[in-house]
Coordinates of C-alpha atoms and ligand atoms in Angstrom, one line a residue:
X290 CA 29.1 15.9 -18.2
X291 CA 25.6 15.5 -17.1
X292 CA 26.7 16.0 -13.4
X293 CA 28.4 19.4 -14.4
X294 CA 25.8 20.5 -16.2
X295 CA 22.9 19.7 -13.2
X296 CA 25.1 21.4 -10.4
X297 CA 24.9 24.4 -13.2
X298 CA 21.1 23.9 -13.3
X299 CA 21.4 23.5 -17.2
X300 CA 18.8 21.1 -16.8
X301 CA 18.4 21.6 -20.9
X302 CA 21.4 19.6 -21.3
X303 CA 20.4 16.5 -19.3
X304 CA 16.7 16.0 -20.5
X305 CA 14.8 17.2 -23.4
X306 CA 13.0 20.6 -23.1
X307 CA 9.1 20.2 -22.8
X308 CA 9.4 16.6 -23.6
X309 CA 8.0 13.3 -22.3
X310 CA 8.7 9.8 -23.8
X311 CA 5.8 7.8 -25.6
X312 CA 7.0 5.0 -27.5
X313 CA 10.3 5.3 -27.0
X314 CA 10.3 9.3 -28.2
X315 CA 10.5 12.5 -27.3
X316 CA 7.3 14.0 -27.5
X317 CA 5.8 17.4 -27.0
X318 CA 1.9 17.4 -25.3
X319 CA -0.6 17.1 -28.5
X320 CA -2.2 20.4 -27.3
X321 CA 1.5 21.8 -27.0
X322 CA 1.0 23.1 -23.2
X323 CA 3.8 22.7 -21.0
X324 CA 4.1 23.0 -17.2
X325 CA 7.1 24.8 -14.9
X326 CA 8.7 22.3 -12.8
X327 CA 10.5 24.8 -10.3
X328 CA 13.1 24.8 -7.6
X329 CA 11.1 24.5 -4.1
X330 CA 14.5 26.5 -2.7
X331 CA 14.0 29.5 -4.8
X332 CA 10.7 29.2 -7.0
X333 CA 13.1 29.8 -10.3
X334 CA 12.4 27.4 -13.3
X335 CA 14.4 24.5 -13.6
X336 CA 12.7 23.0 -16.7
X337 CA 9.6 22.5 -18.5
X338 CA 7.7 19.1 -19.1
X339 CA 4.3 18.8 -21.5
X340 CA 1.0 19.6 -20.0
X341 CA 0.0 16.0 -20.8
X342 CA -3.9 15.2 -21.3
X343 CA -6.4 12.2 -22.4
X344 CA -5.1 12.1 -26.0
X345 CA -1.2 11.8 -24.7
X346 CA -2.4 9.4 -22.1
X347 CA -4.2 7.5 -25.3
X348 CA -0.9 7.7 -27.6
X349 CA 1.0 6.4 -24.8
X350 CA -1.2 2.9 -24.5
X351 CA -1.8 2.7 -27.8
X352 CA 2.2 2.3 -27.5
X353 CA 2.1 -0.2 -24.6
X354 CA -0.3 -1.7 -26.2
X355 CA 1.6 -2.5 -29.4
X356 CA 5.0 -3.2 -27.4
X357 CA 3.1 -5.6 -25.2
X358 CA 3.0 -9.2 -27.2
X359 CA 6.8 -8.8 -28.1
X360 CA 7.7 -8.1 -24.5
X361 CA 5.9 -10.9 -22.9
X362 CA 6.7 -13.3 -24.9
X363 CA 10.5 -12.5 -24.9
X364 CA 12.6 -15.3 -23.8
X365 CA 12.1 -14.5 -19.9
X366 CA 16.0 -14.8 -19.4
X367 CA 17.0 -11.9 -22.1
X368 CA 13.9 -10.0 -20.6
X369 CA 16.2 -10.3 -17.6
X370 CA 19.4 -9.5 -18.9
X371 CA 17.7 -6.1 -20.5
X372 CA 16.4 -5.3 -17.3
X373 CA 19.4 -6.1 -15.4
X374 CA 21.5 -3.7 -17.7
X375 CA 19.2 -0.9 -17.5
X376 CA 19.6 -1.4 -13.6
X377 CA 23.7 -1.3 -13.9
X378 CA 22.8 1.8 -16.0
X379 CA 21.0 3.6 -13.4
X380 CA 23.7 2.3 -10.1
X381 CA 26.3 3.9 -12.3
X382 CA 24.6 6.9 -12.6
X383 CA 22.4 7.4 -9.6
X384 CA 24.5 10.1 -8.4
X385 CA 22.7 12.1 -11.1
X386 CA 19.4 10.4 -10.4
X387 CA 19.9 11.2 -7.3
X388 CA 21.0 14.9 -7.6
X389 CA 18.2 15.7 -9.9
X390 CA 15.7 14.7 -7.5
X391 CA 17.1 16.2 -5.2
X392 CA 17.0 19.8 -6.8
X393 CA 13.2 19.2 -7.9
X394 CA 12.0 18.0 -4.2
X395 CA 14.1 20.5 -3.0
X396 CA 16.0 17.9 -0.9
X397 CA 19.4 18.3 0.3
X398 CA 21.4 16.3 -1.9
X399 CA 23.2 13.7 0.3
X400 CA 24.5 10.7 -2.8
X401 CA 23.1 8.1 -4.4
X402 CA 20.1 6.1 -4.6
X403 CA 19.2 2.4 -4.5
X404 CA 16.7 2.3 -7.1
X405 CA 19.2 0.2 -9.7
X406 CA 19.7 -2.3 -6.8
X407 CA 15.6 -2.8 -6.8
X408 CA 15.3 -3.5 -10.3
X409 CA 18.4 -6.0 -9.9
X410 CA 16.3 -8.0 -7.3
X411 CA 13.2 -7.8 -9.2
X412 CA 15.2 -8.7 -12.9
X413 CA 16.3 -11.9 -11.3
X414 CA 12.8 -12.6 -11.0
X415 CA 12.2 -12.2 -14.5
X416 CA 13.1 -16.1 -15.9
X417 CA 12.1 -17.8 -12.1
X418 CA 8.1 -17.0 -12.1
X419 CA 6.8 -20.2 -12.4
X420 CA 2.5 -21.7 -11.8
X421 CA 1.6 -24.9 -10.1
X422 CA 1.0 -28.5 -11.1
X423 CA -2.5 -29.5 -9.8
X424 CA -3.4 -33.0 -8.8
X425 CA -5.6 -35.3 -10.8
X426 CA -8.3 -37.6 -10.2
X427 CA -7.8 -39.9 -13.1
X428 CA -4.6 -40.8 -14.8
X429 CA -5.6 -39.5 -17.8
X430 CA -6.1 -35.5 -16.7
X431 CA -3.1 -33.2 -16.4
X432 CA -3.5 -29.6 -14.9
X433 CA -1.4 -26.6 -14.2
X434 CA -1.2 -23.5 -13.3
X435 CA 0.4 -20.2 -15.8
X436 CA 1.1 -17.1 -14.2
X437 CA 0.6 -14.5 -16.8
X438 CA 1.3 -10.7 -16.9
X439 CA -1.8 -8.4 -17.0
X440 CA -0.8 -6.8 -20.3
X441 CA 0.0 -2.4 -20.2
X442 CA -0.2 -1.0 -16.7
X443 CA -0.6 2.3 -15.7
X444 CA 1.2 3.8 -12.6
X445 CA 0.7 7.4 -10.9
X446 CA 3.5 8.4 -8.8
X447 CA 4.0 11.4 -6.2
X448 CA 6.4 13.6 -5.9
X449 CA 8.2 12.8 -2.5
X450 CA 10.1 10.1 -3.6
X451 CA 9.3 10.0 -7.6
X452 CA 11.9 7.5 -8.8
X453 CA 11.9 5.5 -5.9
X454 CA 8.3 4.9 -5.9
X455 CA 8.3 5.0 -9.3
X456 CA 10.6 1.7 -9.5
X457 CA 8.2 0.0 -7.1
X458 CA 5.9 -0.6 -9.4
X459 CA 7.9 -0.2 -12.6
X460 CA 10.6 -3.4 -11.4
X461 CA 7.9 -5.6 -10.8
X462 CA 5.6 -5.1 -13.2
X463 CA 8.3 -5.2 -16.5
X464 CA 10.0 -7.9 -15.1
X465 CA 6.3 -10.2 -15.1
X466 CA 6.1 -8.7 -18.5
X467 CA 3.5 -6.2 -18.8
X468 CA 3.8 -3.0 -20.4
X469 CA 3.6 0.5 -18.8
X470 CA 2.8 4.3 -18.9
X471 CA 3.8 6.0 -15.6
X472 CA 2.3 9.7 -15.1
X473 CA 4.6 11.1 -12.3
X474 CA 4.2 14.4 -9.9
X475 CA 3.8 17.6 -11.9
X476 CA 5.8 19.3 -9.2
X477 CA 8.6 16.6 -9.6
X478 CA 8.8 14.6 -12.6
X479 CA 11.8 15.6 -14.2
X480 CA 14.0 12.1 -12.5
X481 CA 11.5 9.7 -13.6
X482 CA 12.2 10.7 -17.1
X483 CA 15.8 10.7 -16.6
X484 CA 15.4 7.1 -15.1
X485 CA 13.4 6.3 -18.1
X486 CA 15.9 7.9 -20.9
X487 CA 18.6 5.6 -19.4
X488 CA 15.8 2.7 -20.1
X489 CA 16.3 3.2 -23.8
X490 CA 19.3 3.6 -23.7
X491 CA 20.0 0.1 -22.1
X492 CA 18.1 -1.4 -24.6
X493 CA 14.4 -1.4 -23.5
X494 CA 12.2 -1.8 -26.8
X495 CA 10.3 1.3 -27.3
X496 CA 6.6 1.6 -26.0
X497 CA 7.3 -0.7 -23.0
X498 CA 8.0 2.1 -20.8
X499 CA 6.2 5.4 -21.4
X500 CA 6.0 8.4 -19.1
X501 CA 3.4 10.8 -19.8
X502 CA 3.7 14.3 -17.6
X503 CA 0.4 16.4 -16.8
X504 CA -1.5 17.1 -14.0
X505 CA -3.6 14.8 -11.9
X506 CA -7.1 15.8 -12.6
X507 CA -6.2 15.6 -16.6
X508 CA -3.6 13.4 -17.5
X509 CA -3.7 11.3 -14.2
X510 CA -7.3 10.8 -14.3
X511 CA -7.3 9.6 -18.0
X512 CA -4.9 7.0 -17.1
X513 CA -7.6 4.4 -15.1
X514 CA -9.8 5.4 -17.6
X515 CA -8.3 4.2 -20.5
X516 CA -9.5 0.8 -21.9
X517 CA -5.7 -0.3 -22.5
X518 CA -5.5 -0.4 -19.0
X519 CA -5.4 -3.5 -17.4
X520 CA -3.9 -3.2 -13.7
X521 CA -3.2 0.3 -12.2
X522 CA -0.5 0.9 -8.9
X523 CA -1.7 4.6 -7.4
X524 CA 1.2 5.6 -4.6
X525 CA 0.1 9.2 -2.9
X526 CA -2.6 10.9 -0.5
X527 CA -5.8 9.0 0.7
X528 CA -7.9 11.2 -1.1
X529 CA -6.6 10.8 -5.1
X530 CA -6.4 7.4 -4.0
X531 CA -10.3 6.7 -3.4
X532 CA -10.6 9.0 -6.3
X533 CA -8.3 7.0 -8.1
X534 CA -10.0 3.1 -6.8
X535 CA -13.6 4.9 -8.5
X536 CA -12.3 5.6 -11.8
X537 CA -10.5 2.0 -11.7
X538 CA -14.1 0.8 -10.4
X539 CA -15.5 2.1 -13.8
X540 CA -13.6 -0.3 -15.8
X541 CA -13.0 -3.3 -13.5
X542 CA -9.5 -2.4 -13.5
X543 CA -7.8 -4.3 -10.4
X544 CA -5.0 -1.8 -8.5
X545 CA -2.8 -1.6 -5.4
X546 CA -2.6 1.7 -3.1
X547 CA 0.3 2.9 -1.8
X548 CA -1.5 5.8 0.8
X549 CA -0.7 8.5 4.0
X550 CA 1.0 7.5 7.4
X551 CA 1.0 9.0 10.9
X552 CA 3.6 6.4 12.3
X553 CA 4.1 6.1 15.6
X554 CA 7.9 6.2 17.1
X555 CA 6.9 4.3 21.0
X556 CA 9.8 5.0 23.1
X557 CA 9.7 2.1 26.3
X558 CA 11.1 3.2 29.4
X559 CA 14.2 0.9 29.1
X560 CA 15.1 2.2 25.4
X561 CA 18.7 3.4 24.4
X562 CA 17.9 6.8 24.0
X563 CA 21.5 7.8 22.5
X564 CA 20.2 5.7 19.6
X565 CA 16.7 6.3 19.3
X566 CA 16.5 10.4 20.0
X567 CA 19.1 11.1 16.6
X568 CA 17.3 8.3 14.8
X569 CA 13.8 9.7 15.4
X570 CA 15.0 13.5 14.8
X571 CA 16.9 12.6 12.2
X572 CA 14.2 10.6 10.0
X573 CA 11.5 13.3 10.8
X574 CA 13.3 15.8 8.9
X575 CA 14.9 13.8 6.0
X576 CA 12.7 14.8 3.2
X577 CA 11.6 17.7 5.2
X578 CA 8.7 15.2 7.1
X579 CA 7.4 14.6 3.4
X580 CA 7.8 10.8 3.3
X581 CA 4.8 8.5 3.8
X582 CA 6.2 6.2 6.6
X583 CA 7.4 9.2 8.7
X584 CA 7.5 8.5 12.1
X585 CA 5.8 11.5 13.4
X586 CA 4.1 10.4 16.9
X587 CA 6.1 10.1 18.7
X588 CA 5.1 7.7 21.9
X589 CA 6.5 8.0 25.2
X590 CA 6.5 6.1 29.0
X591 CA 5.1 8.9 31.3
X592 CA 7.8 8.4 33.6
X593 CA 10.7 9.3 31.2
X594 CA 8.7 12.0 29.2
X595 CA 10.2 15.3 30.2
X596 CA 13.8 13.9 29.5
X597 CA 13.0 12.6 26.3
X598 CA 11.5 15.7 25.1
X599 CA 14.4 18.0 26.4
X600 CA 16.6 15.7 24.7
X601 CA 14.5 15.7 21.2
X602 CA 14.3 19.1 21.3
X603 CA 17.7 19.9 21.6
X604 CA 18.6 17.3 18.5
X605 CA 15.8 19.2 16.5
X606 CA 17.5 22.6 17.4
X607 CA 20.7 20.7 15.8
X608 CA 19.0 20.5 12.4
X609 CA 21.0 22.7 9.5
X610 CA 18.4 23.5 6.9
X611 CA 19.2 24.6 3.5
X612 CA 18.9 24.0 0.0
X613 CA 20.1 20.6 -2.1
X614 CA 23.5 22.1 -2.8
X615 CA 24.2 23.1 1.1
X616 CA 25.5 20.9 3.3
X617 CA 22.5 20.6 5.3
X618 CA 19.7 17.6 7.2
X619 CA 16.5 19.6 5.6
X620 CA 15.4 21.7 3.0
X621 CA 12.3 23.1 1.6
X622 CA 8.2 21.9 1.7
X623 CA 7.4 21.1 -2.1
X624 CA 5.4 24.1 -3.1
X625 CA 3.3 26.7 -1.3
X626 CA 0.7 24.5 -1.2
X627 CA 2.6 22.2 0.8
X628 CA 3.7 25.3 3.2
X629 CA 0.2 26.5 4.0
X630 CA -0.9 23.0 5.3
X631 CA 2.0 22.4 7.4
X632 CA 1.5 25.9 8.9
X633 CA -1.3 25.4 9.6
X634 CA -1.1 22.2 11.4
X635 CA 0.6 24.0 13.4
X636 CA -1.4 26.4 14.3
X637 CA -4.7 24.0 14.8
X638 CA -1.6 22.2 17.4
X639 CA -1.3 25.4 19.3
X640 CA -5.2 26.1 19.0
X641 CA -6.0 22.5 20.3
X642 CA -3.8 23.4 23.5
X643 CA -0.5 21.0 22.7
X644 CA 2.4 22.9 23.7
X645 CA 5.2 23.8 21.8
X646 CA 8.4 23.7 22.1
X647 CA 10.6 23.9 19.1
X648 CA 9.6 25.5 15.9
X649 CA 5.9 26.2 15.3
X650 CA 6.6 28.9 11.9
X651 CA 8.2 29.5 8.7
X652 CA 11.8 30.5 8.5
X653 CA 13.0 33.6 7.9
X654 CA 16.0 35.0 6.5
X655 CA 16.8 35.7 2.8
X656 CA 18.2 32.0 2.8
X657 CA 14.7 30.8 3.0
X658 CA 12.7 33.6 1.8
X659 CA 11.9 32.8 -1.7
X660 CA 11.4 29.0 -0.8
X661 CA 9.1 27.1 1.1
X662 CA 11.5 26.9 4.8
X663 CA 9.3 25.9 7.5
X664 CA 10.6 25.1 11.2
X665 CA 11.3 21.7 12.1
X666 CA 8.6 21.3 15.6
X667 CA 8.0 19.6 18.1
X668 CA 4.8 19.6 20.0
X669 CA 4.5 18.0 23.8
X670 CA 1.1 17.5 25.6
X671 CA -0.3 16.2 22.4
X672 CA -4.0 14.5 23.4
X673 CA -4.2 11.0 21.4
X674 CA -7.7 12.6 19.7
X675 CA -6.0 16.0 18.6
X676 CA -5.9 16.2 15.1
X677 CA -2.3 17.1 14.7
X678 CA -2.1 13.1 16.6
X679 CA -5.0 12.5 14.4
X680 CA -4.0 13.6 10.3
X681 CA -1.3 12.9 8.4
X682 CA 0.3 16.7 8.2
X683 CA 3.3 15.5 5.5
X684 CA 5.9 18.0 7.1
X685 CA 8.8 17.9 9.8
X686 CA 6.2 18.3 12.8
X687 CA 6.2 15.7 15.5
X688 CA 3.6 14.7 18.2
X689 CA 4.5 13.9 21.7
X690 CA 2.3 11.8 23.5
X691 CA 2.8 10.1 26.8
X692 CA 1.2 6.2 27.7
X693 CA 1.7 4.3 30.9
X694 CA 2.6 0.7 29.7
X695 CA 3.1 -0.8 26.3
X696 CA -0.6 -1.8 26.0
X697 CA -2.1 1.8 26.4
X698 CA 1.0 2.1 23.6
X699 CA -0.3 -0.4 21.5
X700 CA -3.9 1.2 21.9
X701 CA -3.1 5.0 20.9
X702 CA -0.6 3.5 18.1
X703 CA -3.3 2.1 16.6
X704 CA -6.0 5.0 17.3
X705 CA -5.5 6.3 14.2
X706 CA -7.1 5.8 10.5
X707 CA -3.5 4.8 9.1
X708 CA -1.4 1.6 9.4
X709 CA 1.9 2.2 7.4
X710 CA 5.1 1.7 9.7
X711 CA 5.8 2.1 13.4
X712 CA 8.9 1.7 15.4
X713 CA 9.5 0.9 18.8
X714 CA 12.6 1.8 20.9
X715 CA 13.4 -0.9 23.8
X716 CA 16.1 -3.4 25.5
X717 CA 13.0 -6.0 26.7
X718 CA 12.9 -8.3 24.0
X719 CA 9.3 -9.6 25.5
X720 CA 7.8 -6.4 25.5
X721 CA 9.1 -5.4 22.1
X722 CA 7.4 -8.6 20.4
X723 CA 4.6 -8.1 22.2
X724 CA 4.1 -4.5 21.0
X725 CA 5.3 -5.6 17.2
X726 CA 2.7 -8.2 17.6
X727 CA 0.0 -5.8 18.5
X728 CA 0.5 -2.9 16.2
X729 CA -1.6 -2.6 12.5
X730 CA 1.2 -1.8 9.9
X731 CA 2.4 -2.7 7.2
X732 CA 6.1 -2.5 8.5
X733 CA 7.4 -2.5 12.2
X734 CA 10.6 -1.7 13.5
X735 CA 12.6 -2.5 16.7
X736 CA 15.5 -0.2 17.8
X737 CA 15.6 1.2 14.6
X738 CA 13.9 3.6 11.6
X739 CA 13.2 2.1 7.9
X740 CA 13.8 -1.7 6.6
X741 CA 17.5 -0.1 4.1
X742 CA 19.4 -3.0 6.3
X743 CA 17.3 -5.9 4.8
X744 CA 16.5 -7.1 1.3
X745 CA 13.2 -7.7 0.1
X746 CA 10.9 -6.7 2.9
X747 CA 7.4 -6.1 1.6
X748 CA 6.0 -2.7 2.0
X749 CA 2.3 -1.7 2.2
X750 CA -0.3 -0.6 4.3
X751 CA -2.8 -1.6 7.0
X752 CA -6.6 0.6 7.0
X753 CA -6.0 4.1 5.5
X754 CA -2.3 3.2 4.6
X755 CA -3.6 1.2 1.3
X756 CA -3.1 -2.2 0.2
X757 CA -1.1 -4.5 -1.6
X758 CA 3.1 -4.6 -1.4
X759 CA 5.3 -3.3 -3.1
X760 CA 9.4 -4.6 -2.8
X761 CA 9.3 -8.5 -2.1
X762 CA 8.5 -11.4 -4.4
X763 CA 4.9 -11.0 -3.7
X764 CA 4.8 -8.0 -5.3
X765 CA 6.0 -9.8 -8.9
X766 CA 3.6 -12.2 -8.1
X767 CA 0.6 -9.4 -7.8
X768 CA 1.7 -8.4 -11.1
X769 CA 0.6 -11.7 -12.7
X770 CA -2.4 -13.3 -13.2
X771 CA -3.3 -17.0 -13.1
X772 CA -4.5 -19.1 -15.6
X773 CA -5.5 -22.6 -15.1
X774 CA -5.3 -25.2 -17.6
X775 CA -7.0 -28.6 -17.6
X776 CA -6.0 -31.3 -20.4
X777 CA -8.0 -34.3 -20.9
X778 CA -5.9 -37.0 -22.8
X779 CA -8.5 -39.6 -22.9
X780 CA -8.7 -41.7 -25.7
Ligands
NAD1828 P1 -1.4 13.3 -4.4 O1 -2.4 12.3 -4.1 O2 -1.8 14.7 -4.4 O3 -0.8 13.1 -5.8 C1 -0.2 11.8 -6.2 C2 -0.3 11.7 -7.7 O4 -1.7 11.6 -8.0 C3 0.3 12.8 -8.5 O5 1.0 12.3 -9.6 C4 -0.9 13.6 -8.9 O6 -0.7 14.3 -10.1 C5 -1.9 12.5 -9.1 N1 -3.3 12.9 -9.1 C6 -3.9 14.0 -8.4 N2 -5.2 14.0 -8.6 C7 -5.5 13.0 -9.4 C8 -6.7 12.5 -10.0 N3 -7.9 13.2 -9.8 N4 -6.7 11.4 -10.7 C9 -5.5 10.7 -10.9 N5 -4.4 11.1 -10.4 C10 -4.3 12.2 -9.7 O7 -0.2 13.1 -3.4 P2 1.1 13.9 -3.2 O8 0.7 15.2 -2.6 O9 1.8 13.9 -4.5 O10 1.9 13.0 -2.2 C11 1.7 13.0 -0.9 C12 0.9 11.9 -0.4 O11 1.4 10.6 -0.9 C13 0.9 11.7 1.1 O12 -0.4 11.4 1.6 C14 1.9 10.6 1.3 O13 1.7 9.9 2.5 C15 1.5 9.7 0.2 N6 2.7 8.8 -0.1 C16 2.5 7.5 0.1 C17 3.6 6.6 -0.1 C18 3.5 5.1 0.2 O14 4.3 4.4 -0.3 N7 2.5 4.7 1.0 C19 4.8 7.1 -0.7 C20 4.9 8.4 -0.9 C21 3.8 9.3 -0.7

């Protein structure tokens, strides 16, 4: 039923109309506003969510606040089991997740999503979080360790990947037992609430998930700000980030960043090219280039330049773009917003004297004239100081640059203000530990794109990139804090 009724785009019939969910109902925004949330493909409304501000974002810790003592001192194993069936819920239904998210991002919609396996790794956690015995100097002392959650947390989430990211911090932080009020993207936020509807319906006590809509500068500002608060996770752009760290700042509130990225892709001259070339085309454009780890530098040995970037090109000319119902690799930018910048990163590429060679504009056609199409390009000649080698652009635009061994590699990967991911393509075991070794990122790859074929891999950043992890049992861990107690039992 609700699959029917999203491929119809009766988006009325999935979710509530103008609604966001503040302990454990449907709510309209106090002040009664509500914003469009529109299809990226074709700019027509797909639903409306409440224009949430401070008073919402108030209501909704007041709520967290109240379902907090209950949840944490749940017996940890049927906080498990509540979590767990909530994460059955959403793998039974994540082609819905899934195809929801893909119509507000725009994305073409290609299945399902993991995000009920994350909260299964992280609800196993739930009953296993255990402190430390501490040694004594006298028979008669005894001291330990507890590892306690914060209380409510508050989590801001983009819109690139909204239930995803939203997961990272929501898995981790329930299953520790704190309380939460997520603000997602105002362009996307209509998934997250359909991920958090399926929460009360697996049983989830009201108030320990809230998700308050609005935009950034009302709703998502009040959220740091609120003296609920305890710990806040921020995932998005550099900027709201250090925006968001001083408004945490103002109330001592501890947080983890989740930033940008301008990943390099360093192709060594002995590298299977019929696996890396598809791999690196292929991930530039998922998500139209608007995912954070995005590999778009894309590093090359001099001496094999020109072939790789005849054969790049040619895969990129391969790339069907079209909307999250066609069967396509790449659909829209977000919003015109998102457009503009991207178009103009590629002009400041053409300006700074790169030269390109696939792409470089919008697309045109009255496929892709009421949405926000851009080319998918590719730039060669590209200086390591340019600024499109330089800034993160957050669209399908890649970067050639040519080094002439692994350490001037090394160097110009890590010329850059960011330190999310980085691959590098090569049959030399040596050299391929020795570049992993030298590269600042959070994540590293070898003769492949992503971390999908491991379990658990913590994912963060190095400089710019932000810190803390999320995925990982350190990232449970970070949602805790530790208490040490010390028992005399003199007589
Ligand atoms: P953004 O920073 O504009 O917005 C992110 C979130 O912050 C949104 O919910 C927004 O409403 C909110 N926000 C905006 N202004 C705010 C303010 N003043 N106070 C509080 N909240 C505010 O980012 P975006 O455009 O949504 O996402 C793109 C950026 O996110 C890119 O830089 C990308 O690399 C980054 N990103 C990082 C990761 C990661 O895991 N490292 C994942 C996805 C996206």
């Amino acid at each position: 039923m609700s699959l029917e009724a999203l491929r119809a785009l009766e988006l009325g019939k999935v979710l509530p109309d103008g609604k966001h969910l503040i302990g454990g109902e449907w709510v309209s925004a106090q002040a009664g506003e509500t914003i469009d949330v529109i299809n990226p493909a074709t700019q027509e409304l797909l639903l409306r969510v409440p224009r949430g501000k401070e008073v919402d974002i108030d209501a909704a810790c007041q709520a967290a606040a109240r379902a907090f003592p209950a949840w944490r001192d749940m017996n940890p194993t049927m906080r498990a089991n509540l979590l767990s069936r909530w994460a059955n819920l959403l793998t039974a239904r994540s082609e819905e997740i899934s195809l929801l998210e893909a119509i507000e991002v725009g994305r073409p919609h290609k299945g399902r999503t993991n995000i009920g396996m994350n909260l299964q790794y992280f609800a196993g956690f739930a009953d296993k979080i255990t402190g430390t015995t501490l040694p004594s100097v006298k028979p008669e002392a005894l001291g330990f360790t507890l590892r306690e959650p914060y209380g409510v947390c508050g989590c801001i989430v983009p819109w690139n990947g909204p239930t995803t990211l939203m997961m990272n911090d929501t898995a981790p932080c329930l299953a520790a037992g704190n309380t939460l009020v997520v603000k997602p993207a105002e362009d996307a936020p209509l998934a997250c609430l359909l991920v958090a509807k399926l929460a009360l319906e697996a049983g989830i006590p009201p108030g320990v998930l809230n998700i308050v809509t609005g935009y950034g500068n009302e709703a998502g500002a009040a959220l740091p700000l609120h003296p609920e608060i305890r710990r806040m996770g921020f995932t998005g752009s550099p900027e709201t980030g250090a925006i968001v760290m001083k408004l945490c700042a103002e109330h001592l509130v501890p947080l983890h960043l989740e930033l940008g990225g301008k990943s390099p892709q360093i192709v060594l001259r002995d590298a299977d090219l019929e696996k890396a070339i598809p791999t690196i085309v292929r991930q530039l454009v998922s998500n139209s280039g608007q995912i954070c780890y995005t590999g778009t530098r894309l590093l090359v040995e001099e001496s094999m330049r020109k072939n790789v970037v005849a054969a790049v090109a040619q895969e990129m000319q391969r790339v069907r773009v079209g909307q999250w119902s066609d069967d396509a690799d790449m659909g829209p930018l977000i919003n015109i917003k998102q457009e503009r910048r991207v178009l103009d990163y590629m002009e400041i590429g053409r300006d700074e004297g790169a030269r390109l060679v696939v792409g470089g504009g919008k697309l045109a056609g009255e496929k892709f004239d009421r949405g926000f199409f851009v080319e998918p390009t590719l730039f060669d000649d590209v200086k390591p100081g340019m600024r499109i080698a330089q800034e993160e652009i957050f669209g399908p635009v890649l970067s050639t640059i040519s080094f002439s061994d692994p350490e001037e590699a090394v160097e110009i990967a890590n010329s850059t203000k960011y330190g999310l991911a980085a691959s590098v393509w090569t049959n030399d075991l040596r050299r391929a530990v020795r570049v992993a070794k030298g590269i600042q990122a959070g994540q590293v790859y070898v003769n492949t794109y992503g971390w999908g074929s491991v379990i658990g891999a913590p994912f963060g950043g190095y400089k710019h990139s932000g810190f803390g992890r999320t995925h990982g049992y350190e990232t449970i861990l970070d949602y805790t804090q530790v208490k040490s107690v010390i028992i005399n039992a003199e007589d």
